[in-house]
Short mmCIF file of C-alpha atoms and ligand atoms in Angstrom, two decimals:
data_model
loop_
_atom_site.label_atom_id
_atom_site.label_comp_id
_atom_site.label_asym_id
_atom_site.label_seq_id
_atom_site.Cartn_x
_atom_site.Cartn_y
_atom_site.Cartn_z
CA MET P 13 -68.91 58.14 45.07
CA LYS P 14 -66.40 55.03 45.81
CA LYS P 15 -66.32 54.72 49.00
CA ILE P 16 -62.92 53.25 50.84
CA ILE P 17 -61.64 51.98 54.54
CA LEU P 18 -58.20 52.83 55.20
CA ALA P 19 -55.95 51.17 57.93
CA TYR P 20 -55.71 54.66 59.28
CA SER P 21 -52.18 54.61 62.71
CA GLY P 22 -51.71 58.29 62.47
CA GLY P 23 -48.95 58.70 61.34
CA LEU P 24 -47.48 60.97 58.75
CA ASP P 25 -48.13 58.79 55.71
CA THR P 26 -52.17 57.26 56.80
CA SER P 27 -52.56 61.03 57.20
CA VAL P 28 -51.01 61.97 53.20
CA CYS P 29 -53.53 58.90 52.21
CA VAL P 30 -55.97 59.99 53.73
CA LYS P 31 -55.94 63.50 52.33
CA TRP P 32 -54.70 61.88 48.74
CA LEU P 33 -57.34 58.93 48.33
CA ASN P 34 -60.41 62.62 48.79
CA ASP P 35 -58.38 63.81 45.75
CA LYS P 36 -58.55 61.07 44.47
CA GLY P 37 -62.20 60.79 44.32
CA TYR P 38 -62.91 58.58 47.09
CA TYR P 39 -65.21 58.78 50.03
CA VAL P 40 -62.93 57.70 53.56
CA ILE P 41 -64.07 55.86 56.76
CA ALA P 42 -60.61 55.74 58.60
CA ALA P 43 -60.56 52.72 60.71
CA ILE P 44 -58.33 53.06 64.05
CA ALA P 45 -57.48 50.19 65.26
CA ASP P 46 -56.14 49.57 69.21
CA LEU P 47 -53.42 46.86 69.64
CA GLY P 48 -52.37 48.30 73.15
CA GLN P 49 -50.62 50.52 71.30
CA LYS P 50 -49.88 53.46 73.80
CA ALA P 51 -52.32 56.59 71.98
CA ASN P 52 -53.96 58.99 72.18
CA PHE P 53 -57.66 57.88 70.34
CA LYS P 54 -59.35 61.45 70.77
CA ALA P 55 -56.17 62.92 69.23
CA LEU P 56 -56.03 60.48 66.45
CA GLU P 57 -59.71 60.46 65.05
CA LYS P 58 -58.62 64.78 64.97
CA LYS P 59 -56.09 63.94 63.15
CA ALA P 60 -57.49 62.07 60.33
CA ILE P 61 -61.09 64.44 60.01
CA SER P 62 -58.00 67.20 60.09
CA ALA P 63 -56.75 65.35 56.88
CA GLY P 64 -59.89 65.13 55.31
CA ALA P 65 -62.09 61.40 56.90
CA LYS P 66 -65.64 61.57 56.78
CA LYS P 67 -66.05 58.84 59.46
CA VAL P 68 -63.49 57.77 62.01
CA TYR P 69 -63.91 53.95 64.11
CA ILE P 70 -61.58 53.04 66.04
CA SER P 71 -62.06 49.69 67.49
CA ASP P 72 -60.90 47.83 70.64
CA LEU P 73 -58.74 44.97 69.26
CA LYS P 74 -56.71 43.90 72.51
CA LYS P 75 -59.29 41.24 74.11
CA GLU P 76 -59.23 39.39 70.50
CA PHE P 77 -55.47 39.81 69.88
CA VAL P 78 -54.87 38.26 73.37
CA GLN P 79 -56.90 35.55 72.90
CA ASP P 80 -57.19 34.25 69.25
CA PHE P 81 -53.89 35.33 67.80
CA ILE P 82 -51.35 35.92 70.18
CA LEU P 83 -52.03 32.38 72.93
CA PRO P 84 -52.77 30.36 69.36
CA ALA P 85 -48.35 32.15 68.80
CA LEU P 86 -47.85 31.37 71.71
CA LYS P 87 -48.74 27.56 72.08
CA ALA P 88 -46.75 26.81 69.06
CA GLU P 89 -44.27 28.55 69.60
CA GLY P 90 -43.74 30.89 66.65
CA VAL P 91 -40.86 32.74 65.87
CA TYR P 92 -39.56 34.46 62.63
CA GLU P 93 -35.47 34.61 62.16
CA ASP P 94 -35.42 35.31 66.31
CA TYR P 95 -38.12 37.67 65.95
CA TYR P 96 -41.33 37.11 68.51
CA LEU P 97 -43.95 38.27 65.61
CA ALA P 98 -45.53 41.39 67.00
CA THR P 99 -46.26 43.73 64.38
CA ALA P 100 -47.15 40.36 62.18
CA LEU P 101 -49.11 38.76 64.50
CA GLY P 102 -51.24 42.29 64.48
CA ARG P 103 -51.78 42.77 60.94
CA PRO P 104 -54.31 40.33 60.11
CA LEU P 105 -56.13 41.02 63.47
CA ILE P 106 -56.39 45.09 61.48
CA ALA P 107 -56.82 43.43 57.78
CA GLU P 108 -59.99 41.21 59.02
CA GLU P 109 -61.70 44.46 61.13
CA ILE P 110 -61.43 46.04 58.39
CA VAL P 111 -63.74 43.88 56.29
CA LYS P 112 -66.52 43.95 58.95
CA ILE P 113 -66.25 47.80 58.35
CA ALA P 114 -66.19 47.93 54.48
CA HIS P 115 -68.99 45.13 54.73
CA ARG P 116 -70.99 47.40 56.78
CA GLU P 117 -70.73 50.38 56.06
CA LYS P 118 -71.13 48.78 52.02
CA ALA P 119 -68.23 49.84 50.80
CA ASP P 120 -65.25 48.29 47.81
CA TYR P 121 -62.47 49.44 48.29
CA VAL P 122 -60.19 49.10 51.53
CA ALA P 123 -56.36 51.19 51.98
CA HIS P 124 -53.75 50.33 53.25
CA GLY P 125 -50.88 53.58 54.27
CA CYS P 126 -47.80 50.85 53.58
CA THR P 127 -44.79 50.69 50.96
CA GLY P 128 -44.39 48.64 47.96
CA LYS P 129 -40.99 46.89 50.05
CA GLY P 130 -42.45 46.04 53.05
CA ASN P 131 -43.53 43.92 54.81
CA ASP P 132 -47.33 44.79 55.91
CA GLN P 133 -48.71 45.66 52.60
CA VAL P 134 -48.65 41.45 52.15
CA ARG P 135 -49.72 40.47 55.14
CA PHE P 136 -52.53 43.19 54.60
CA GLU P 137 -53.59 41.93 51.59
CA LEU P 138 -53.42 38.70 52.01
CA SER P 139 -55.88 39.04 54.41
CA TRP P 140 -58.49 40.40 52.64
CA LYS P 141 -57.61 38.06 49.60
CA ILE P 142 -58.89 34.60 51.63
CA LEU P 143 -61.27 36.95 53.63
CA ASP P 144 -64.03 38.30 51.17
CA SER P 145 -61.70 38.65 47.31
CA SER P 146 -64.36 40.72 46.21
CA LEU P 147 -62.57 43.52 48.02
CA GLN P 148 -60.38 46.46 46.39
CA VAL P 149 -56.98 47.01 47.47
CA ILE P 150 -55.57 50.97 46.69
CA ALA P 151 -52.33 51.83 48.56
CA PRO P 152 -51.13 55.32 48.13
CA LEU P 153 -47.59 54.97 48.73
CA ARG P 154 -46.70 52.37 45.94
CA GLU P 155 -48.41 54.45 43.79
CA TRP P 156 -48.23 58.59 44.56
CA GLU P 157 -45.98 61.49 43.97
CA PHE P 158 -44.28 62.41 47.08
CA LYS P 159 -40.66 60.96 46.99
CA THR P 160 -38.91 62.26 50.39
CA ARG P 161 -41.07 61.93 53.49
CA GLU P 162 -40.27 66.44 53.55
CA GLU P 163 -43.14 66.58 49.99
CA GLU P 164 -45.00 64.34 52.28
CA ILE P 165 -44.42 67.41 55.62
CA GLU P 166 -45.37 69.85 52.46
CA TYR P 167 -48.39 69.10 51.39
CA ALA P 168 -49.62 67.86 54.80
CA LYS P 169 -48.51 71.89 55.97
CA LYS P 170 -50.97 73.01 52.52
CA ASN P 171 -53.69 71.47 52.96
CA ASN P 172 -54.37 72.00 56.69
CA ILE P 173 -52.98 68.33 58.01
CA VAL P 174 -52.44 68.62 61.90
CA LEU P 175 -48.45 67.32 62.25
CA ASP P 176 -46.23 65.67 65.21
CA LEU P 177 -43.83 66.76 63.62
CA LYS P 178 -41.22 66.52 66.88
CA LYS P 179 -41.74 62.79 65.80
CA SER P 180 -38.74 60.49 65.76
CA VAL P 181 -36.26 59.38 63.41
CA TYR P 182 -36.79 56.02 64.21
CA SER P 183 -40.22 54.07 62.37
CA ILE P 184 -41.92 52.86 64.94
CA ASP P 185 -44.68 49.81 65.35
CA GLU P 186 -45.87 48.93 68.68
CA ASN P 187 -49.01 46.48 70.18
CA LEU P 188 -49.39 44.83 73.33
CA TRP P 189 -46.66 41.93 72.26
CA GLY P 190 -43.51 43.97 71.24
CA VAL P 191 -42.22 46.95 70.05
CA SER P 192 -40.25 47.02 66.00
CA ILE P 193 -37.46 49.83 65.47
CA GLU P 194 -36.03 50.76 62.14
CA CYS P 195 -35.08 53.95 59.94
CA GLY P 196 -32.66 56.27 60.97
CA GLU P 197 -29.02 54.62 62.21
CA LEU P 198 -30.04 51.69 62.35
CA GLU P 199 -30.24 51.62 58.20
CA GLU P 200 -27.08 50.78 59.03
CA PRO P 201 -25.80 47.53 60.29
CA TRP P 202 -23.01 47.93 62.11
CA ASN P 203 -23.95 51.32 63.91
CA GLU P 204 -24.40 50.21 67.43
CA PRO P 205 -28.55 50.87 67.99
CA PRO P 206 -28.09 54.76 69.67
CA THR P 207 -30.36 54.37 73.45
CA ASP P 208 -32.74 56.60 72.66
CA ALA P 209 -34.05 53.96 69.57
CA TRP P 210 -34.98 51.17 72.90
CA GLN P 211 -38.96 52.57 73.80
CA THR P 212 -39.68 50.76 76.55
CA THR P 213 -36.86 48.25 78.27
CA ALA P 214 -34.42 49.56 80.58
CA SER P 215 -30.34 50.09 79.43
CA LYS P 216 -29.31 51.12 83.13
CA ILE P 217 -28.14 47.74 85.18
CA VAL P 218 -30.72 46.67 87.70
CA SER P 219 -28.30 44.30 90.07
CA SER P 220 -31.11 42.44 92.63
CA PRO P 221 -32.17 39.40 90.36
CA ILE P 222 -36.07 39.06 90.44
CA TYR P 223 -38.53 35.82 91.15
CA LEU P 224 -41.43 34.86 89.17
CA GLU P 225 -43.99 31.96 89.05
CA ILE P 226 -46.01 31.50 86.10
CA TYR P 227 -48.66 28.84 85.77
CA PHE P 228 -49.89 27.44 82.91
CA GLU P 229 -53.62 25.79 82.29
CA LYS P 230 -53.44 23.78 79.18
CA GLY P 231 -50.49 25.99 77.58
CA MET P 232 -52.09 29.10 78.36
CA PRO P 233 -50.48 31.11 82.02
CA VAL P 234 -53.75 32.22 84.01
CA LYS P 235 -51.89 32.43 87.25
CA LEU P 236 -48.98 35.09 88.25
CA ASN P 237 -46.99 34.05 91.50
CA ASN P 238 -50.13 31.83 92.67
CA LYS P 239 -52.86 34.96 92.01
CA GLU P 240 -55.02 34.17 88.87
CA ILE P 241 -54.11 36.80 86.15
CA SER P 242 -56.11 37.99 83.42
CA PHE P 243 -53.89 37.04 80.08
CA GLU P 244 -53.54 40.69 78.57
CA ASP P 245 -53.08 41.84 82.38
CA LEU P 246 -49.87 39.42 82.99
CA ILE P 247 -48.51 40.35 79.80
CA THR P 248 -48.70 43.59 80.41
CA GLU P 249 -47.49 42.99 83.81
CA LEU P 250 -44.26 41.27 81.64
CA ASN P 251 -43.46 43.85 79.45
CA LYS P 252 -43.35 45.85 83.19
CA LEU P 253 -41.29 43.36 84.57
CA GLY P 254 -39.54 42.04 81.67
CA GLY P 255 -37.97 46.22 80.18
CA LYS P 256 -36.48 47.14 83.67
CA PHE P 257 -33.90 44.52 83.45
CA GLY P 258 -34.12 45.27 80.11
CA ILE P 259 -35.36 42.00 79.07
CA GLY P 260 -36.36 40.86 75.38
CA ARG P 261 -34.54 42.91 73.21
CA ARG P 262 -33.33 41.80 69.91
CA ASP P 263 -30.81 43.48 67.10
CA LEU P 264 -32.39 41.85 63.64
CA VAL P 265 -31.30 41.90 60.39
CA GLU P 266 -34.36 39.45 58.73
CA ASP P 267 -35.19 38.76 55.95
CA ARG P 268 -38.17 39.43 54.19
CA ILE P 269 -40.92 37.92 52.21
CA VAL P 270 -40.25 40.66 49.34
CA GLY P 271 -36.91 39.99 49.30
CA ILE P 272 -34.01 42.39 50.83
CA LYS P 273 -32.80 41.90 53.97
CA SER P 274 -33.54 44.99 56.42
CA ARG P 275 -32.19 45.24 60.07
CA GLU P 276 -34.74 46.18 62.84
CA LEU P 277 -35.25 46.02 66.20
CA TYR P 278 -37.47 45.20 68.50
CA GLU P 279 -38.75 44.56 72.53
CA ALA P 280 -40.48 42.12 73.37
CA PRO P 281 -40.07 41.77 76.95
CA ALA P 282 -43.06 39.86 77.61
CA ALA P 283 -42.95 37.51 74.97
CA GLU P 284 -39.80 36.17 76.10
CA ILE P 285 -40.73 36.05 79.20
CA LEU P 286 -43.74 33.54 78.37
CA TYR P 287 -42.08 32.07 75.55
CA LYS P 288 -39.18 30.47 77.78
CA ALA P 289 -40.94 29.22 80.54
CA HIS P 290 -43.65 27.85 77.87
CA HIS P 291 -41.03 25.86 76.71
CA ASP P 292 -39.39 24.67 79.86
CA LEU P 293 -42.70 23.31 80.60
CA GLU P 294 -43.34 21.41 77.28
CA ARG P 295 -39.84 19.78 77.90
CA LEU P 296 -40.95 18.39 81.01
CA VAL P 297 -44.33 17.25 79.97
CA LEU P 298 -44.17 16.38 76.49
CA ASP P 299 -42.49 13.13 75.64
CA LYS P 300 -40.13 13.16 72.81
CA GLN P 301 -41.45 12.25 70.13
CA THR P 302 -44.13 15.19 70.92
CA LEU P 303 -41.18 17.64 71.04
CA ASP P 304 -38.48 16.60 67.76
CA PHE P 305 -42.08 17.80 65.63
CA LYS P 306 -43.79 20.45 67.22
CA GLN P 307 -39.95 22.01 66.38
CA LEU P 308 -41.02 22.01 62.56
CA ILE P 309 -44.63 22.61 63.58
CA SER P 310 -42.72 26.02 65.33
CA LEU P 311 -40.97 26.53 62.62
CA LYS P 312 -43.97 26.32 61.15
CA TYR P 313 -46.08 28.79 61.72
CA GLY P 314 -43.96 31.07 62.89
CA GLU P 315 -43.34 31.40 58.42
CA ILE P 316 -47.00 31.62 58.24
CA ILE P 317 -47.57 34.35 60.14
CA TYR P 318 -44.24 36.55 59.18
CA GLN P 319 -45.62 35.50 55.61
CA GLY P 320 -49.33 36.96 55.52
CA LEU P 321 -50.80 33.49 56.03
CA TRP P 322 -52.75 33.89 59.26
CA PHE P 323 -55.78 33.21 57.79
CA CYS P 324 -54.66 30.36 55.63
CA GLY P 325 -55.70 26.65 55.89
CA LEU P 326 -52.83 25.41 56.65
CA LYS P 327 -52.89 26.96 59.99
CA SER P 328 -56.35 25.68 61.25
CA ALA P 329 -54.56 22.72 60.48
CA LEU P 330 -51.75 23.20 62.92
CA ASP P 331 -54.00 24.53 65.22
CA GLY P 332 -55.12 21.45 65.83
CA PHE P 333 -51.78 19.25 66.41
CA ILE P 334 -50.84 22.26 68.91
CA ASP P 335 -54.68 22.00 70.91
CA PHE P 336 -54.31 18.69 71.09
CA THR P 337 -50.05 18.24 72.48
CA GLN P 338 -51.39 21.83 75.37
CA LYS P 339 -53.78 19.37 76.78
CA ARG P 340 -50.96 17.81 78.81
CA VAL P 341 -48.46 21.36 79.52
CA CYS P 342 -49.98 22.35 82.65
CA GLY P 343 -47.41 23.31 85.62
CA THR P 344 -46.44 26.26 87.06
CA VAL P 345 -42.93 27.57 86.20
CA LYS P 346 -39.94 29.16 88.48
CA LEU P 347 -37.60 32.07 86.97
CA LYS P 348 -35.79 34.31 88.00
CA LEU P 349 -35.62 37.72 86.01
CA CYS P 350 -31.52 39.45 85.79
CA HIS P 351 -30.88 41.98 84.06
CA GLY P 352 -31.04 41.40 79.91
CA ARG P 353 -32.14 37.87 80.44
CA CYS P 354 -34.94 35.53 82.03
CA GLU P 355 -33.19 31.95 83.21
CA ILE P 356 -36.07 29.27 83.94
CA VAL P 357 -34.36 27.61 87.43
CA GLY P 358 -37.32 25.57 88.15
CA ARG P 359 -40.25 23.97 86.43
CA ARG P 360 -42.80 21.43 87.56
CA SER P 361 -46.38 19.80 86.98
CA GLU P 362 -49.16 16.91 87.53
CA HIS P 363 -48.14 15.61 83.94
CA SER P 364 -44.06 15.60 84.33
CA LEU P 365 -42.87 12.85 83.14
CA TYR P 366 -39.46 13.41 84.35
CA LYS P 367 -39.31 10.15 86.47
CA LYS P 368 -36.45 10.72 89.55
CA LYS P 369 -36.90 7.45 90.62
CA LEU P 370 -34.97 7.03 86.94
CA ALA P 371 -33.08 9.32 86.07
CA THR P 372 -31.40 9.01 90.10
CA TYR P 373 -27.36 8.45 91.31
CA GLY P 374 -29.30 7.99 94.96
CA LYS P 375 -29.04 4.21 95.93
CA ASP P 376 -32.98 4.33 95.02
CA SER P 377 -32.38 4.23 91.28
CA GLU P 378 -34.91 2.02 89.78
CA PHE P 379 -33.20 2.06 86.11
CA ASP P 380 -31.87 -1.78 85.45
CA GLN P 381 -28.44 -1.15 84.07
CA LYS P 382 -27.90 -4.60 83.39
CA ALA P 383 -30.88 -3.78 80.65
CA ALA P 384 -29.15 -1.85 78.56
CA GLU P 385 -26.18 -4.28 77.75
CA GLY P 386 -28.74 -6.25 75.83
CA PHE P 387 -30.03 -2.55 74.83
CA ILE P 388 -26.85 -1.90 73.45
CA LYS P 389 -25.38 -5.27 72.03
CA ILE P 390 -28.81 -4.86 69.41
CA LEU P 391 -28.50 -1.22 68.48
CA GLY P 392 -24.57 -1.76 68.10
CA MET P 393 -25.46 -5.15 65.61
CA GLY P 394 -25.69 -3.59 62.16
CA TYR P 395 -22.00 -2.46 62.73
N1 LIG T 410 -40.32 44.16 59.84
C1 LIG T 410 -40.99 43.44 61.59
C2 LIG T 410 -41.72 42.83 60.99
O1 LIG T 410 -42.21 42.40 59.07
C3 LIG T 410 -41.66 45.05 61.60
C4 LIG T 410 -42.33 45.47 60.21
C5 LIG T 410 -42.41 47.47 61.24
N2 LIG T 410 -41.78 47.92 61.50
C6 LIG T 410 -41.95 49.36 61.67
N3 LIG T 410 -40.17 49.94 62.49
N4 LIG T 410 -42.43 50.29 61.51
O2 LIG T 410 -43.46 42.02 61.31
#
């Protein structure tokens, strides 16, 4: 029998995939990845079995996600069209885990439950192609007969697949780094997002701001308010705190890899706070040339992540540049969380390039203002 490893989320689509693949003669192994999403993994396992999976893997990938995916993205400050890439960062890690499982299980086939219109199919398949091009990919949603959600539900009911039908009208993807929300009323770009679309950030205004201090060591945040904290706990904590203030929301019309525009909401309080803090600290400790060049790198890095090329050689090469720059990124950033935004209100570092003696307008200034005359004269000589 043909063995296949399916990236299983527990939603309607992937549950129907299990049964559909069974019907097509595959021996299905469901692979569930824990990237910090709210989920009852035992219940998901049962659901997969009810749909016909012969075996279920539940992999806790939170540590790798934080250390090997989120951290490099933060150091690079990779963004795509103002999106912090939570979903895009999760996919290559899930793909990599599935390759490991396929090797362990001696399976020749891998499958995902993505549609033919989205980005995630590209991310899974490019990762698989780069990591093991001998694996054969099956994408049931691109070829099956169901045209609507209703047809899928009917098929699921007929086949006794456990369903959670009070599920939201939105399609939601969640992990430690953020939540992505689409479908329903959001498909009309003019519609203001209904309050129930937001999953983790509060709409209610909080009136009194709070202050935070985050300490970075070589580009990695290691202390919150002077206390050491693991990166994973820090993300959880900042999502909670920032979420209360409604920080890190985005309502974006974005350009998908497959060429269409789509509208999506994002919630990523920790990402917003950490990117802002990291960037502010870089502005204090990196020289202008490096800062300018790093902007280009950030743009490219974000694009690579979005386009599903996490495992490409260029990404590793860029990491080399980024890690070199991060040696100086040590210091503390003081932030103020107000409703809907996070302000940077102070920064300090042992590697600071800010020289008060030169910048001050006070009497202790050591800046030789007379020298400016010759400087401008030479600059202007060609005009
Ligand atoms: N547009 C986002 C991306 O490509 C998220 C995709 C998944 N979104 C969702 N609501 N299921 O990374």
